[in-house]
PDB file of C-alpha atoms in Angstrom:
ATOM      1  CA  GLY N  13      10.175  18.169  -3.067  1.00  0.00           C
ATOM      2  CA  ALA N  14      12.935  15.667  -3.578  1.00  0.00           C
ATOM      3  CA  VAL N  15      14.656  15.479  -6.958  1.00  0.00           C
ATOM      4  CA  VAL N  16      15.244  12.394  -9.075  1.00  0.00           C
ATOM      5  CA  SER N  17      17.375  12.751 -12.173  1.00  0.00           C
ATOM      6  CA  GLN N  18      17.840  10.397 -15.107  1.00  0.00           C
ATOM      7  CA  HIS N  19      20.601  10.251 -17.653  1.00  0.00           C
ATOM      8  CA  PRO N  20      20.594  10.235 -20.594  1.00  0.00           C
ATOM      9  CA  SER N  21      17.338  11.991 -21.475  1.00  0.00           C
ATOM     10  CA  TRP N  22      17.343  10.289 -24.824  1.00  0.00           C
ATOM     11  CA  VAL N  23      19.523   7.760 -26.559  1.00  0.00           C
ATOM     12  CA  ILE N  24      19.633   6.196 -30.006  1.00  0.00           C
ATOM     13  CA  CYS N  25      21.472   2.948 -30.485  1.00  0.00           C
ATOM     14  CA  LYS N  26      21.921   0.194 -33.024  1.00  0.00           C
ATOM     15  CA  SER N  27      20.181  -3.127 -32.673  1.00  0.00           C
ATOM     16  CA  GLY N  28      22.249  -5.611 -30.660  1.00  0.00           C
ATOM     17  CA  THR N  29      24.039  -3.063 -28.502  1.00  0.00           C
ATOM     18  CA  SER N  30      23.523  -2.490 -24.783  1.00  0.00           C
ATOM     19  CA  VAL N  31      22.369   0.770 -23.259  1.00  0.00           C
ATOM     20  CA  LYS N  32      22.700   1.925 -19.654  1.00  0.00           C
ATOM     21  CA  ILE N  33      20.308   4.414 -18.068  1.00  0.00           C
ATOM     22  CA  GLU N  34      21.146   6.031 -14.736  1.00  0.00           C
ATOM     23  CA  CYS N  35      18.712   7.161 -12.074  1.00  0.00           C
ATOM     24  CA  ARG N  36      19.979   9.364  -9.263  1.00  0.00           C
ATOM     25  CA  SER N  37      18.306  10.763  -6.174  1.00  0.00           C
ATOM     26  CA  LEU N  38      19.962  14.156  -5.892  1.00  0.00           C
ATOM     27  CA  ASP N  39      19.052  15.355  -2.429  1.00  0.00           C
ATOM     28  CA  PHE N  40      17.973  12.265  -0.548  1.00  0.00           C
ATOM     29  CA  GLN N  41      18.877   8.640  -0.030  1.00  0.00           C
ATOM     30  CA  ALA N  42      16.651   6.107  -1.695  1.00  0.00           C
ATOM     31  CA  THR N  43      16.759   2.548  -0.422  1.00  0.00           C
ATOM     32  CA  THR N  44      14.146   1.624  -3.014  1.00  0.00           C
ATOM     33  CA  MET N  45      13.816   2.744  -6.597  1.00  0.00           C
ATOM     34  CA  PHE N  46      11.339   1.634  -9.231  1.00  0.00           C
ATOM     35  CA  TRP N  47      11.736   1.280 -12.979  1.00  0.00           C
ATOM     36  CA  TYR N  48       8.831   1.795 -15.371  1.00  0.00           C
ATOM     37  CA  ARG N  49       8.460   1.523 -19.133  1.00  0.00           C
ATOM     38  CA  GLN N  50       5.952   3.471 -21.194  1.00  0.00           C
ATOM     39  CA  PHE N  51       5.043   2.931 -24.832  1.00  0.00           C
ATOM     40  CA  PRO N  52       3.402   5.736 -26.855  1.00  0.00           C
ATOM     41  CA  LYS N  53      -0.180   6.513 -25.829  1.00  0.00           C
ATOM     42  CA  GLN N  54      -0.028   3.902 -23.073  1.00  0.00           C
ATOM     43  CA  SER N  55       0.252   4.021 -19.307  1.00  0.00           C
ATOM     44  CA  LEU N  56       3.348   3.325 -17.257  1.00  0.00           C
ATOM     45  CA  MET N  57       4.162  -0.320 -16.726  1.00  0.00           C
ATOM     46  CA  LEU N  58       6.187  -1.270 -13.662  1.00  0.00           C
ATOM     47  CA  MET N  59       9.208  -3.340 -14.633  1.00  0.00           C
ATOM     48  CA  ALA N  60      11.055  -3.886 -11.387  1.00  0.00           C
ATOM     49  CA  THR N  61      11.726  -2.761  -7.859  1.00  0.00           C
ATOM     50  CA  SER N  62      15.347  -1.967  -7.142  1.00  0.00           C
ATOM     51  CA  ASN N  63      16.634  -2.329  -3.594  1.00  0.00           C
ATOM     52  CA  GLU N  64      19.995  -0.966  -2.523  1.00  0.00           C
ATOM     53  CA  GLY N  65      22.503  -3.729  -1.965  1.00  0.00           C
ATOM     54  CA  SER N  66      20.283  -6.578  -3.077  1.00  0.00           C
ATOM     55  CA  LYS N  67      18.848  -8.095  -6.219  1.00  0.00           C
ATOM     56  CA  ALA N  68      15.999  -6.356  -7.980  1.00  0.00           C
ATOM     57  CA  THR N  69      12.496  -7.782  -7.908  1.00  0.00           C
ATOM     58  CA  TYR N  70      11.056  -8.062 -11.394  1.00  0.00           C
ATOM     59  CA  GLU N  71       7.394  -7.920 -12.328  1.00  0.00           C
ATOM     60  CA  GLN N  72       5.866 -10.880 -14.099  1.00  0.00           C
ATOM     61  CA  GLY N  73       6.784 -11.003 -17.760  1.00  0.00           C
ATOM     62  CA  VAL N  74       9.870  -8.789 -17.490  1.00  0.00           C
ATOM     63  CA  GLU N  75      13.077 -10.555 -18.488  1.00  0.00           C
ATOM     64  CA  LYS N  76      15.663 -10.043 -15.782  1.00  0.00           C
ATOM     65  CA  ASP N  77      18.528 -11.050 -18.075  1.00  0.00           C
ATOM     66  CA  LYS N  78      17.431  -8.503 -20.644  1.00  0.00           C
ATOM     67  CA  PHE N  79      16.891  -5.615 -18.258  1.00  0.00           C
ATOM     68  CA  LEU N  80      19.762  -5.602 -15.774  1.00  0.00           C
ATOM     69  CA  ILE N  81      19.217  -3.471 -12.709  1.00  0.00           C
ATOM     70  CA  ASN N  82      21.951  -2.460 -10.295  1.00  0.00           C
ATOM     71  CA  HIS N  83      21.384  -0.423  -7.146  1.00  0.00           C
ATOM     72  CA  ALA N  84      24.860  -0.183  -5.718  1.00  0.00           C
ATOM     73  CA  SER N  85      24.392   2.954  -3.635  1.00  0.00           C
ATOM     74  CA  LEU N  86      21.634   4.833  -1.868  1.00  0.00           C
ATOM     75  CA  THR N  87      21.573   7.485  -4.570  1.00  0.00           C
ATOM     76  CA  LEU N  88      22.088   5.557  -7.801  1.00  0.00           C
ATOM     77  CA  SER N  89      20.254   2.809  -9.652  1.00  0.00           C
ATOM     78  CA  THR N  90      21.048   1.773 -13.206  1.00  0.00           C
ATOM     79  CA  LEU N  91      19.006  -0.035 -15.843  1.00  0.00           C
ATOM     80  CA  THR N  92      20.910  -1.727 -18.638  1.00  0.00           C
ATOM     81  CA  VAL N  93      18.985  -2.867 -21.691  1.00  0.00           C
ATOM     82  CA  THR N  94      21.108  -5.674 -23.079  1.00  0.00           C
ATOM     83  CA  SER N  95      21.195  -6.605 -26.748  1.00  0.00           C
ATOM     84  CA  ALA N  96      18.580  -3.987 -27.505  1.00  0.00           C
ATOM     85  CA  HIS N  97      16.112  -4.507 -30.349  1.00  0.00           C
ATOM     86  CA  PRO N  98      13.632  -2.103 -31.958  1.00  0.00           C
ATOM     87  CA  GLU N  99      10.815  -3.455 -29.796  1.00  0.00           C
ATOM     88  CA  ASP N 100      12.716  -2.220 -26.735  1.00  0.00           C
ATOM     89  CA  SER N 101      12.295   1.354 -27.957  1.00  0.00           C
ATOM     90  CA  SER N 102      10.319   3.049 -25.218  1.00  0.00           C
ATOM     91  CA  PHE N 103      10.258   5.757 -22.555  1.00  0.00           C
ATOM     92  CA  TYR N 104      11.958   4.463 -19.403  1.00  0.00           C
ATOM     93  CA  ILE N 105      11.146   6.195 -16.126  1.00  0.00           C
ATOM     94  CA  CYS N 106      12.560   5.675 -12.662  1.00  0.00           C
ATOM     95  CA  SER N 107      11.122   6.732  -9.340  1.00  0.00           C
ATOM     96  CA  ALA N 108      12.243   6.757  -5.743  1.00  0.00           C
ATOM     97  CA  ARG N 109      10.923   7.268  -2.259  1.00  0.00           C
ATOM     98  CA  ASP N 110      12.764   9.330   0.300  1.00  0.00           C
ATOM     99  CA  ALA N 111      11.269   7.619   3.336  1.00  0.00           C
ATOM    100  CA  PRO N 112      10.790   3.860   3.038  1.00  0.00           C
ATOM    101  CA  LEU N 113       7.990   3.578   5.559  1.00  0.00           C
ATOM    102  CA  ARG N 114       6.028   6.640   4.584  1.00  0.00           C
ATOM    103  CA  ALA N 115       2.753   6.274   2.729  1.00  0.00           C
ATOM    104  CA  GLY N 116       3.413   9.447   0.817  1.00  0.00           C
ATOM    105  CA  GLU N 117       4.640  10.417  -2.570  1.00  0.00           C
ATOM    106  CA  LEU N 118       7.019   8.875  -5.036  1.00  0.00           C
ATOM    107  CA  PHE N 119       9.406  11.157  -6.889  1.00  0.00           C
ATOM    108  CA  PHE N 120       9.895  10.472 -10.585  1.00  0.00           C
ATOM    109  CA  GLY N 121      12.742  11.165 -12.946  1.00  0.00           C
ATOM    110  CA  GLU N 122      12.296  13.037 -16.213  1.00  0.00           C
ATOM    111  CA  GLY N 123      12.404   9.832 -18.206  1.00  0.00           C
ATOM    112  CA  SER N 124      14.833   8.442 -20.772  1.00  0.00           C
ATOM    113  CA  ARG N 125      13.666   7.887 -24.321  1.00  0.00           C
ATOM    114  CA  LEU N 126      15.356   4.931 -25.991  1.00  0.00           C
ATOM    115  CA  THR N 127      15.230   4.447 -29.736  1.00  0.00           C
ATOM    116  CA  VAL N 128      16.739   1.270 -31.135  1.00  0.00           C
ATOM    117  CA  LEU N 129      17.435   1.313 -34.875  1.00  0.00           C
TER     118      LEU N 129
ATOM    119  CA  ASP H  18      -3.857  -3.623  -5.626  1.00  0.00           C
ATOM    120  CA  ALA H  19      -7.502  -2.628  -5.994  1.00  0.00           C
ATOM    121  CA  LYS H  20      -8.526  -1.288  -9.378  1.00  0.00           C
ATOM    122  CA  THR H  21      -9.590   2.252 -10.283  1.00  0.00           C
ATOM    123  CA  THR H  22     -11.800   3.420 -13.142  1.00  0.00           C
ATOM    124  CA  GLN H  23     -11.402   6.837 -14.742  1.00  0.00           C
ATOM    125  CA  PRO H  24     -12.821   8.437 -17.882  1.00  0.00           C
ATOM    126  CA  ASN H  25     -10.385   8.241 -20.781  1.00  0.00           C
ATOM    127  CA  SER H  26     -10.490  11.960 -21.474  1.00  0.00           C
ATOM    128  CA  MET H  27     -11.977  15.240 -20.316  1.00  0.00           C
ATOM    129  CA  GLU H  28     -11.990  18.786 -21.595  1.00  0.00           C
ATOM    130  CA  SER H  29     -11.906  21.998 -19.665  1.00  0.00           C
ATOM    131  CA  ASN H  30     -11.762  25.697 -20.354  1.00  0.00           C
ATOM    132  CA  GLU H  31      -8.922  27.761 -19.017  1.00  0.00           C
ATOM    133  CA  GLU H  32      -9.563  29.402 -15.637  1.00  0.00           C
ATOM    134  CA  GLU H  33     -12.545  27.178 -14.909  1.00  0.00           C
ATOM    135  CA  PRO H  34     -12.668  24.467 -12.235  1.00  0.00           C
ATOM    136  CA  VAL H  35     -12.129  20.856 -13.245  1.00  0.00           C
ATOM    137  CA  HIS H  36     -13.509  17.820 -11.463  1.00  0.00           C
ATOM    138  CA  LEU H  37     -11.746  14.569 -12.346  1.00  0.00           C
ATOM    139  CA  PRO H  38     -13.648  11.503 -11.096  1.00  0.00           C
ATOM    140  CA  CYS H  39     -12.274   8.149 -10.026  1.00  0.00           C
ATOM    141  CA  ASN H  40     -14.207   5.047  -9.049  1.00  0.00           C
ATOM    142  CA  HIS H  41     -12.647   2.479  -6.752  1.00  0.00           C
ATOM    143  CA  SER H  42     -15.477   0.281  -5.547  1.00  0.00           C
ATOM    144  CA  THR H  43     -13.162  -2.499  -4.305  1.00  0.00           C
ATOM    145  CA  ILE H  44     -11.039  -0.223  -2.130  1.00  0.00           C
ATOM    146  CA  SER H  45      -9.905  -1.751   1.161  1.00  0.00           C
ATOM    147  CA  GLY H  46      -9.713  -0.028   4.502  1.00  0.00           C
ATOM    148  CA  THR H  47      -5.949   0.402   4.317  1.00  0.00           C
ATOM    149  CA  ASP H  48      -5.781   1.725   0.751  1.00  0.00           C
ATOM    150  CA  TYR H  49      -4.625   5.301   0.292  1.00  0.00           C
ATOM    151  CA  ILE H  50      -5.938   7.193  -2.745  1.00  0.00           C
ATOM    152  CA  HIS H  51      -3.091   8.794  -4.691  1.00  0.00           C
ATOM    153  CA  TRP H  52      -3.230  11.151  -7.671  1.00  0.00           C
ATOM    154  CA  TYR H  53      -0.336  11.746 -10.005  1.00  0.00           C
ATOM    155  CA  ARG H  54      -0.200  13.577 -13.299  1.00  0.00           C
ATOM    156  CA  GLN H  55       2.061  13.258 -16.286  1.00  0.00           C
ATOM    157  CA  LEU H  56       2.753  16.153 -18.598  1.00  0.00           C
ATOM    158  CA  PRO H  57       3.766  15.298 -22.173  1.00  0.00           C
ATOM    159  CA  SER H  58       7.201  13.677 -22.453  1.00  0.00           C
ATOM    160  CA  GLN H  59       7.862  13.946 -18.729  1.00  0.00           C
ATOM    161  CA  GLY H  60       7.843  11.639 -15.739  1.00  0.00           C
ATOM    162  CA  PRO H  61       4.773  11.689 -13.503  1.00  0.00           C
ATOM    163  CA  GLU H  62       4.514  14.158 -10.651  1.00  0.00           C
ATOM    164  CA  TYR H  63       2.704  13.798  -7.361  1.00  0.00           C
ATOM    165  CA  VAL H  64      -0.506  15.781  -6.983  1.00  0.00           C
ATOM    166  CA  ILE H  65      -2.205  14.718  -3.775  1.00  0.00           C
ATOM    167  CA  HIS H  66      -3.200  11.745  -1.676  1.00  0.00           C
ATOM    168  CA  GLY H  67      -5.657  10.927   1.087  1.00  0.00           C
ATOM    169  CA  LEU H  68      -7.226   8.147   3.111  1.00  0.00           C
ATOM    170  CA  THR H  69     -10.665   9.203   4.366  1.00  0.00           C
ATOM    171  CA  SER H  70     -10.893  12.947   4.816  1.00  0.00           C
ATOM    172  CA  ASN H  71     -10.863  15.541   2.064  1.00  0.00           C
ATOM    173  CA  VAL H  72      -7.421  17.003   1.435  1.00  0.00           C
ATOM    174  CA  ASN H  73      -6.216  20.318   0.092  1.00  0.00           C
ATOM    175  CA  ASN H  74      -2.802  21.437  -1.086  1.00  0.00           C
ATOM    176  CA  ARG H  75      -1.414  24.144  -3.311  1.00  0.00           C
ATOM    177  CA  MET H  76      -2.031  22.106  -6.456  1.00  0.00           C
ATOM    178  CA  ALA H  77      -5.479  20.647  -5.943  1.00  0.00           C
ATOM    179  CA  SER H  78      -8.164  19.324  -3.639  1.00  0.00           C
ATOM    180  CA  LEU H  79      -9.174  15.727  -3.149  1.00  0.00           C
ATOM    181  CA  ALA H  80     -12.761  14.959  -2.262  1.00  0.00           C
ATOM    182  CA  ILE H  81     -13.337  11.435  -0.991  1.00  0.00           C
ATOM    183  CA  ALA H  82     -16.817   9.925  -0.846  1.00  0.00           C
ATOM    184  CA  GLU H  83     -18.063   8.865   2.550  1.00  0.00           C
ATOM    185  CA  ASP H  84     -18.041   5.185   1.554  1.00  0.00           C
ATOM    186  CA  ARG H  85     -14.610   5.698  -0.095  1.00  0.00           C
ATOM    187  CA  LYS H  86     -15.772   3.969  -3.258  1.00  0.00           C
ATOM    188  CA  SER H  87     -15.062   7.058  -5.318  1.00  0.00           C
ATOM    189  CA  SER H  88     -13.064  10.240  -5.204  1.00  0.00           C
ATOM    190  CA  THR H  89     -12.726  13.458  -7.182  1.00  0.00           C
ATOM    191  CA  LEU H  90      -9.634  15.480  -7.909  1.00  0.00           C
ATOM    192  CA  ILE H  91     -10.484  19.159  -8.115  1.00  0.00           C
ATOM    193  CA  LEU H  92      -8.372  21.692  -9.940  1.00  0.00           C
ATOM    194  CA  HIS H  93      -9.837  24.992  -8.828  1.00  0.00           C
ATOM    195  CA  ARG H  94      -8.749  27.038 -11.793  1.00  0.00           C
ATOM    196  CA  ALA H  95      -7.397  25.162 -14.785  1.00  0.00           C
ATOM    197  CA  THR H  96      -4.463  26.599 -16.684  1.00  0.00           C
ATOM    198  CA  LEU H  97      -2.967  25.481 -19.979  1.00  0.00           C
ATOM    199  CA  ARG H  98      -0.123  23.951 -17.991  1.00  0.00           C
ATOM    200  CA  ASP H  99      -2.576  21.584 -16.312  1.00  0.00           C
ATOM    201  CA  ALA H 100      -3.091  19.687 -19.572  1.00  0.00           C
ATOM    202  CA  ALA H 101      -1.822  16.223 -18.687  1.00  0.00           C
ATOM    203  CA  VAL H 102      -2.811  12.637 -18.000  1.00  0.00           C
ATOM    204  CA  TYR H 103      -4.124  12.304 -14.459  1.00  0.00           C
ATOM    205  CA  TYR H 104      -3.778   8.969 -12.700  1.00  0.00           C
ATOM    206  CA  CYS H 105      -5.825   7.848  -9.711  1.00  0.00           C
ATOM    207  CA  ILE H 106      -4.003   5.035  -7.902  1.00  0.00           C
ATOM    208  CA  LEU H 107      -4.750   3.011  -4.789  1.00  0.00           C
ATOM    209  CA  ARG H 108      -1.904   1.935  -2.590  1.00  0.00           C
ATOM    210  CA  ASP H 109      -2.095  -0.251   0.501  1.00  0.00           C
ATOM    211  CA  ALA H 110      -0.666   1.492   3.539  1.00  0.00           C
ATOM    212  CA  TYR H 111       0.985  -1.777   4.522  1.00  0.00           C
ATOM    213  CA  ASN H 112       2.712  -2.101   1.178  1.00  0.00           C
ATOM    214  CA  GLN H 113       6.062  -0.982   2.454  1.00  0.00           C
ATOM    215  CA  GLY H 114       7.620  -1.568  -0.923  1.00  0.00           C
ATOM    216  CA  GLY H 115       5.783   1.532  -2.005  1.00  0.00           C
ATOM    217  CA  LYS H 116       5.307   0.668  -5.663  1.00  0.00           C
ATOM    218  CA  LEU H 117       2.558   2.338  -7.637  1.00  0.00           C
ATOM    219  CA  ILE H 118       0.596   0.480 -10.303  1.00  0.00           C
ATOM    220  CA  PHE H 119      -0.712   2.886 -12.924  1.00  0.00           C
ATOM    221  CA  GLY H 120      -4.018   2.489 -14.744  1.00  0.00           C
ATOM    222  CA  GLN H 121      -4.953   4.270 -17.960  1.00  0.00           C
ATOM    223  CA  GLY H 122      -5.693   7.639 -16.400  1.00  0.00           C
ATOM    224  CA  THR H 123      -7.704  10.589 -17.706  1.00  0.00           C
ATOM    225  CA  GLU H 124      -6.239  12.803 -20.386  1.00  0.00           C
ATOM    226  CA  LEU H 125      -7.211  16.351 -19.562  1.00  0.00           C
ATOM    227  CA  SER H 126      -7.141  18.959 -22.282  1.00  0.00           C
ATOM    228  CA  VAL H 127      -7.507  22.650 -21.441  1.00  0.00           C
ATOM    229  CA  LYS H 128      -8.836  25.095 -23.992  1.00  0.00           C
ATOM    230  CA  PRO H 129      -7.826  28.745 -23.936  1.00  0.00           C
TER     231      PRO H 129
END
């Protein structure tokens, strides 16, 4: 299957700083990528849909100015958590589809664990 | 997206079959039934999906009720590595955006 890679796998930062997480499709082009957040013992919550070359579509309740998403190429989407606070500590997961019109599977990255001190 | 209902947790013994149920009584005619699983501290991985007919692949089988209001994911021989949270998700075939909305899933534990 197709491979989606995230970097970094984990990051610790101080409160007030910004953190960037990268999501790459390694062996396919992804016109659409999705960003999820997962708190401990909870399910994945969709944050936004990232479309190559256009603005991301955010789910209700997700602050677009806090979670900046850029999808500048067909193989890379980035999520920047701006002015991070301890409540932003979470497991961030991206996913991508290798065929935009196919009703098949999504490929997920390994996840990036963010800890804000 | 139509909602699914799964048991919070299930237990299985190693090398025995596991049947993971999912209820989706409000499923529409164009909803595909997807199953993903998430191992600890990892991103989810695709397991199987289907529309009306039962499906088999190297990982599992998917049995879909005739009225499509429920389905069952079957792991034929559970291994310790199958311990994970299993998510049953409905996705409209016309939802070209392709996003998946996750419910709570079933946490499967496998005993040696």
